[in-house]
Amino acid sequence: MKDFLQALSFLTILPTGRNIPVDEKSLARSMAFFPLVGLVIGLFLAIGHYLFYLILPPSISLWLILGLLALLTRGLHLDGFADTMDGLASGGTREKILEVMKDSRIGAFGVISLILLIGAKYLALDQIPNSSIPKSLILMAVLGRNSMVLVCYRSPYARPEGGLAKPFVENLVVREVVCSLALAFGLAFSLMGMKGVALFLGISLFCVAYRFFFTKKLGGVTGDVLGAANELAELLCLIFLVILDQTNVG
């Protein structure tokens, strides 16, 4: 329970109701429960969608859902995504990319990337049947949080001076990864059966390729890279759902 509350406190604005002692190993252990935090986030989104849909047009409801997602997570992963895109757009050396990513100011490419990302999520959700949106939101949040665990495992930390994600990267062990995978797989199957399994496998393969890219590009990962992995995994999950729905799979 302590590790779950640690994950909930780190990934969301939700109050945990208690002061939890924090050390590097406990932070890493909390990653085992990232998919469960995704489940909590997804349930809030599903309830929000139901309430918004009662009084508002579908298009506005979806827009508010994406705003609720940003609010629940403090925009943490969106910020990481924007910083990562700014860094990659700099076209410089590894050191230059990391320097740009560390800058608290958001650049033009980061802004453009955020607009495209949020717009793509909105358009994908708009193509999903309304009856399937609650489960889609939950699955998106679960697989997004699991993606950070997969990218983090056995990855070097790219910044020699350390950073927010260093305790997670350097102390994550296979036990937490297996727990996260089992939770994500079980939730995916429970929500959508074999379609959920296909999405789980597809996002997992993306994480392997994503981790390989940044290991080659930066020599490892950072907190921004992990946040960007979550955002891209969420988007891919929605896009895959649209594709599977259109091909009548599952």
Short mmCIF file of N, CA, C and O in Angstrom, two decimals, residues 57-128:
data_model
loop_
_atom_site.label_atom_id
_atom_site.label_comp_id
_atom_site.label_asym_id
_atom_site.label_seq_id
_atom_site.Cartn_x
_atom_site.Cartn_y
_atom_site.Cartn_z
N PRO A 57 -22.13 18.89 -25.49
CA PRO A 57 -21.93 18.17 -26.74
C PRO A 57 -20.71 17.26 -26.67
O PRO A 57 -19.77 17.54 -25.91
N PRO A 58 -20.68 16.18 -27.44
CA PRO A 58 -19.56 15.23 -27.39
C PRO A 58 -18.20 15.88 -27.62
O PRO A 58 -17.23 15.53 -26.96
N SER A 59 -18.12 16.83 -28.56
CA SER A 59 -16.84 17.45 -28.88
C SER A 59 -16.27 18.21 -27.68
O SER A 59 -15.07 18.13 -27.38
N ILE A 60 -17.12 18.95 -26.99
CA ILE A 60 -16.67 19.69 -25.81
C ILE A 60 -16.32 18.73 -24.68
O ILE A 60 -15.36 18.96 -23.93
N SER A 61 -17.08 17.64 -24.55
CA SER A 61 -16.80 16.65 -23.51
C SER A 61 -15.40 16.07 -23.68
O SER A 61 -14.65 15.92 -22.71
N LEU A 62 -15.03 15.73 -24.92
CA LEU A 62 -13.71 15.17 -25.17
C LEU A 62 -12.61 16.18 -24.87
O LEU A 62 -11.56 15.83 -24.33
N TRP A 63 -12.86 17.42 -25.22
CA TRP A 63 -11.88 18.47 -24.95
C TRP A 63 -11.66 18.63 -23.45
O TRP A 63 -10.53 18.75 -22.98
N LEU A 64 -12.76 18.58 -22.69
CA LEU A 64 -12.65 18.70 -21.24
C LEU A 64 -11.96 17.48 -20.63
O LEU A 64 -11.25 17.60 -19.62
N ILE A 65 -12.17 16.32 -21.22
CA ILE A 65 -11.51 15.11 -20.72
C ILE A 65 -10.00 15.24 -20.83
O ILE A 65 -9.25 14.87 -19.90
N LEU A 66 -9.52 15.76 -21.95
CA LEU A 66 -8.07 15.95 -22.11
C LEU A 66 -7.55 17.00 -21.13
O LEU A 66 -6.43 16.89 -20.63
N GLY A 67 -8.36 18.00 -20.85
CA GLY A 67 -7.98 18.98 -19.84
C GLY A 67 -7.94 18.37 -18.45
O GLY A 67 -7.04 18.67 -17.65
N LEU A 68 -8.90 17.49 -18.16
CA LEU A 68 -8.92 16.81 -16.86
C LEU A 68 -7.69 15.92 -16.70
O LEU A 68 -7.10 15.84 -15.62
N LEU A 69 -7.30 15.24 -17.77
CA LEU A 69 -6.10 14.40 -17.74
C LEU A 69 -4.86 15.24 -17.40
O LEU A 69 -4.04 14.84 -16.57
N ALA A 70 -4.74 16.38 -18.05
CA ALA A 70 -3.60 17.27 -17.75
C ALA A 70 -3.64 17.75 -16.31
O ALA A 70 -2.60 17.84 -15.64
N LEU A 71 -4.84 18.07 -15.81
CA LEU A 71 -4.97 18.54 -14.43
C LEU A 71 -4.59 17.45 -13.43
O LEU A 71 -3.85 17.69 -12.48
N LEU A 72 -5.10 16.24 -13.64
CA LEU A 72 -4.84 15.14 -12.71
C LEU A 72 -3.36 14.81 -12.61
O LEU A 72 -2.88 14.39 -11.56
N THR A 73 -2.64 14.99 -13.71
CA THR A 73 -1.21 14.63 -13.73
C THR A 73 -0.30 15.85 -13.60
O THR A 73 0.92 15.71 -13.77
N ARG A 74 -0.88 17.01 -13.31
CA ARG A 74 -0.11 18.26 -13.20
C ARG A 74 0.63 18.61 -14.49
O ARG A 74 1.59 19.37 -14.46
N GLY A 75 0.23 18.04 -15.59
CA GLY A 75 0.92 18.29 -16.86
C GLY A 75 2.35 17.79 -16.86
O GLY A 75 3.16 18.18 -17.71
N LEU A 76 2.67 16.88 -15.93
CA LEU A 76 4.05 16.41 -15.76
C LEU A 76 4.60 15.77 -17.02
O LEU A 76 5.71 16.09 -17.47
N HIS A 77 3.82 14.89 -17.62
CA HIS A 77 4.31 14.17 -18.80
C HIS A 77 4.25 15.04 -20.05
O HIS A 77 5.08 14.90 -20.95
N LEU A 78 3.27 15.94 -20.10
CA LEU A 78 3.22 16.88 -21.22
C LEU A 78 4.45 17.78 -21.23
O LEU A 78 5.02 18.07 -22.29
N ASP A 79 4.87 18.20 -20.05
CA ASP A 79 6.07 19.02 -19.94
C ASP A 79 7.30 18.23 -20.41
O ASP A 79 8.15 18.76 -21.14
N GLY A 80 7.38 16.97 -20.01
CA GLY A 80 8.49 16.14 -20.46
C GLY A 80 8.49 15.93 -21.96
O GLY A 80 9.55 15.93 -22.61
N PHE A 81 7.30 15.75 -22.51
CA PHE A 81 7.18 15.58 -23.97
C PHE A 81 7.66 16.82 -24.70
O PHE A 81 8.43 16.74 -25.67
N ALA A 82 7.21 18.00 -24.24
CA ALA A 82 7.61 19.25 -24.89
C ALA A 82 9.13 19.46 -24.80
O ALA A 82 9.77 19.84 -25.79
N ASP A 83 9.71 19.20 -23.63
CA ASP A 83 11.16 19.36 -23.46
C ASP A 83 11.92 18.39 -24.35
O ASP A 83 12.96 18.74 -24.94
N THR A 84 11.43 17.17 -24.46
CA THR A 84 12.10 16.17 -25.30
C THR A 84 12.06 16.58 -26.77
O THR A 84 13.06 16.47 -27.49
N MET A 85 10.92 17.07 -27.22
CA MET A 85 10.80 17.49 -28.62
C MET A 85 11.68 18.71 -28.90
O MET A 85 12.30 18.81 -29.96
N ASP A 86 11.75 19.63 -27.94
CA ASP A 86 12.65 20.79 -28.10
C ASP A 86 14.10 20.32 -28.23
O ASP A 86 14.86 20.83 -29.05
N GLY A 87 14.48 19.37 -27.38
CA GLY A 87 15.85 18.87 -27.42
C GLY A 87 16.18 18.20 -28.74
O GLY A 87 17.22 18.48 -29.35
N LEU A 88 15.30 17.33 -29.20
CA LEU A 88 15.54 16.64 -30.47
C LEU A 88 15.57 17.62 -31.64
O LEU A 88 16.33 17.44 -32.59
N ALA A 89 14.74 18.66 -31.57
CA ALA A 89 14.69 19.63 -32.65
C ALA A 89 15.92 20.52 -32.71
O ALA A 89 16.18 21.15 -33.74
N SER A 90 16.70 20.54 -31.63
CA SER A 90 17.90 21.40 -31.62
C SER A 90 18.95 20.90 -32.61
O SER A 90 19.78 21.68 -33.07
N GLY A 91 18.89 19.60 -32.91
CA GLY A 91 19.81 19.05 -33.91
C GLY A 91 21.27 19.08 -33.51
O GLY A 91 22.16 18.97 -34.35
N GLY A 92 21.53 19.23 -32.22
CA GLY A 92 22.91 19.34 -31.77
C GLY A 92 23.48 18.01 -31.29
O GLY A 92 22.94 16.94 -31.57
N THR A 93 24.56 18.10 -30.56
CA THR A 93 25.19 16.93 -29.98
C THR A 93 24.35 16.42 -28.80
O THR A 93 23.39 17.07 -28.39
N ARG A 94 24.76 15.28 -28.26
CA ARG A 94 24.09 14.73 -27.08
C ARG A 94 24.05 15.77 -25.97
O ARG A 94 23.01 15.98 -25.33
N GLU A 95 25.17 16.43 -25.72
CA GLU A 95 25.25 17.42 -24.65
C GLU A 95 24.32 18.59 -24.92
O GLU A 95 23.67 19.12 -24.01
N LYS A 96 24.25 19.02 -26.19
CA LYS A 96 23.38 20.14 -26.54
C LYS A 96 21.91 19.76 -26.36
O LYS A 96 21.11 20.56 -25.83
N ILE A 97 21.55 18.57 -26.77
CA ILE A 97 20.16 18.11 -26.61
C ILE A 97 19.76 18.08 -25.15
O ILE A 97 18.69 18.57 -24.76
N LEU A 98 20.63 17.54 -24.31
CA LEU A 98 20.34 17.47 -22.87
C LEU A 98 20.26 18.85 -22.25
O LEU A 98 19.44 19.11 -21.36
N GLU A 99 21.09 19.77 -22.73
CA GLU A 99 21.06 21.15 -22.24
C GLU A 99 19.74 21.82 -22.58
O GLU A 99 19.13 22.50 -21.74
N VAL A 100 19.28 21.63 -23.82
CA VAL A 100 18.00 22.22 -24.24
C VAL A 100 16.85 21.61 -23.45
O VAL A 100 15.93 22.31 -23.01
N MET A 101 16.90 20.31 -23.23
CA MET A 101 15.83 19.64 -22.49
C MET A 101 15.76 20.12 -21.05
O MET A 101 14.68 20.17 -20.45
N LYS A 102 16.88 20.48 -20.47
CA LYS A 102 16.93 20.92 -19.09
C LYS A 102 16.40 22.34 -18.92
O LYS A 102 15.96 22.72 -17.82
N ASP A 103 16.41 23.14 -19.98
CA ASP A 103 15.94 24.52 -19.92
C ASP A 103 14.46 24.53 -19.57
O ASP A 103 13.64 23.87 -20.20
N SER A 104 14.09 25.28 -18.54
CA SER A 104 12.69 25.33 -18.09
C SER A 104 11.78 26.05 -19.08
O SER A 104 10.56 25.88 -19.04
N ARG A 105 12.36 26.82 -19.97
CA ARG A 105 11.55 27.54 -20.96
C ARG A 105 11.19 26.61 -22.11
O ARG A 105 12.02 25.86 -22.59
N ILE A 106 9.96 26.70 -22.56
CA ILE A 106 9.52 25.87 -23.67
C ILE A 106 9.79 26.59 -24.99
O ILE A 106 9.57 27.80 -25.11
N GLY A 107 10.29 25.85 -25.97
CA GLY A 107 10.61 26.43 -27.26
C GLY A 107 9.47 26.29 -28.25
O GLY A 107 8.45 25.66 -27.97
N ALA A 108 9.65 26.86 -29.43
CA ALA A 108 8.61 26.85 -30.46
C ALA A 108 8.25 25.42 -30.86
O ALA A 108 7.06 25.09 -31.01
N PHE A 109 9.27 24.57 -31.03
CA PHE A 109 8.97 23.20 -31.46
C PHE A 109 8.25 22.43 -30.37
O PHE A 109 7.40 21.58 -30.66
N GLY A 110 8.55 22.74 -29.11
CA GLY A 110 7.84 22.10 -28.02
C GLY A 110 6.36 22.48 -28.02
O GLY A 110 5.49 21.62 -27.81
N VAL A 111 6.08 23.75 -28.27
CA VAL A 111 4.69 24.22 -28.34
C VAL A 111 3.96 23.55 -29.50
O VAL A 111 2.83 23.04 -29.34
N ILE A 112 4.60 23.53 -30.66
CA ILE A 112 3.99 22.90 -31.84
C ILE A 112 3.72 21.43 -31.58
O ILE A 112 2.66 20.89 -31.93
N SER A 113 4.69 20.75 -30.95
CA SER A 113 4.53 19.33 -30.67
C SER A 113 3.37 19.07 -29.71
O SER A 113 2.61 18.11 -29.88
N LEU A 114 3.22 19.93 -28.70
CA LEU A 114 2.11 19.77 -27.77
C LEU A 114 0.76 19.96 -28.48
O LEU A 114 -0.19 19.21 -28.23
N ILE A 115 0.69 20.96 -29.35
CA ILE A 115 -0.55 21.20 -30.10
C ILE A 115 -0.90 19.98 -30.94
O ILE A 115 -2.05 19.51 -30.97
N LEU A 116 0.11 19.45 -31.64
CA LEU A 116 -0.12 18.28 -32.49
C LEU A 116 -0.50 17.06 -31.65
O LEU A 116 -1.41 16.29 -32.03
N LEU A 117 0.15 16.87 -30.52
CA LEU A 117 -0.13 15.72 -29.66
C LEU A 117 -1.56 15.77 -29.12
O LEU A 117 -2.32 14.79 -29.25
N ILE A 118 -1.92 16.89 -28.51
CA ILE A 118 -3.26 17.00 -27.92
C ILE A 118 -4.33 16.95 -29.00
O ILE A 118 -5.38 16.32 -28.84
N GLY A 119 -4.05 17.59 -30.14
CA GLY A 119 -4.98 17.53 -31.26
C GLY A 119 -5.17 16.12 -31.77
O GLY A 119 -6.29 15.69 -32.08
N ALA A 120 -4.08 15.36 -31.85
CA ALA A 120 -4.16 13.98 -32.33
C ALA A 120 -4.95 13.10 -31.35
O ALA A 120 -5.75 12.25 -31.76
N LYS A 121 -4.74 13.31 -30.05
CA LYS A 121 -5.51 12.56 -29.06
C LYS A 121 -7.01 12.88 -29.19
O LYS A 121 -7.85 11.97 -29.13
N TYR A 122 -7.31 14.15 -29.36
CA TYR A 122 -8.70 14.56 -29.49
C TYR A 122 -9.34 13.93 -30.73
O TYR A 122 -10.45 13.36 -30.66
N LEU A 123 -8.65 13.98 -31.85
CA LEU A 123 -9.20 13.43 -33.09
C LEU A 123 -9.37 11.92 -33.01
O LEU A 123 -10.34 11.37 -33.53
N ALA A 124 -8.41 11.25 -32.36
CA ALA A 124 -8.52 9.80 -32.21
C ALA A 124 -9.72 9.44 -31.32
O ALA A 124 -10.50 8.54 -31.65
N LEU A 125 -9.86 10.14 -30.19
CA LEU A 125 -11.01 9.88 -29.32
C LEU A 125 -12.33 10.14 -30.04
O LEU A 125 -13.32 9.43 -29.84
N ASP A 126 -12.33 11.14 -30.91
CA ASP A 126 -13.55 11.50 -31.65
C ASP A 126 -13.97 10.40 -32.62
O ASP A 126 -15.13 10.34 -33.01
N GLN A 127 -13.01 9.54 -33.01
CA GLN A 127 -13.31 8.45 -33.94
C GLN A 127 -13.73 7.16 -33.23
O GLN A 127 -14.14 6.20 -33.87
N ILE A 128 -13.62 7.14 -31.91
CA ILE A 128 -13.99 5.96 -31.13
C ILE A 128 -15.46 6.06 -30.75
O ILE A 128 -15.92 7.12 -30.31
#
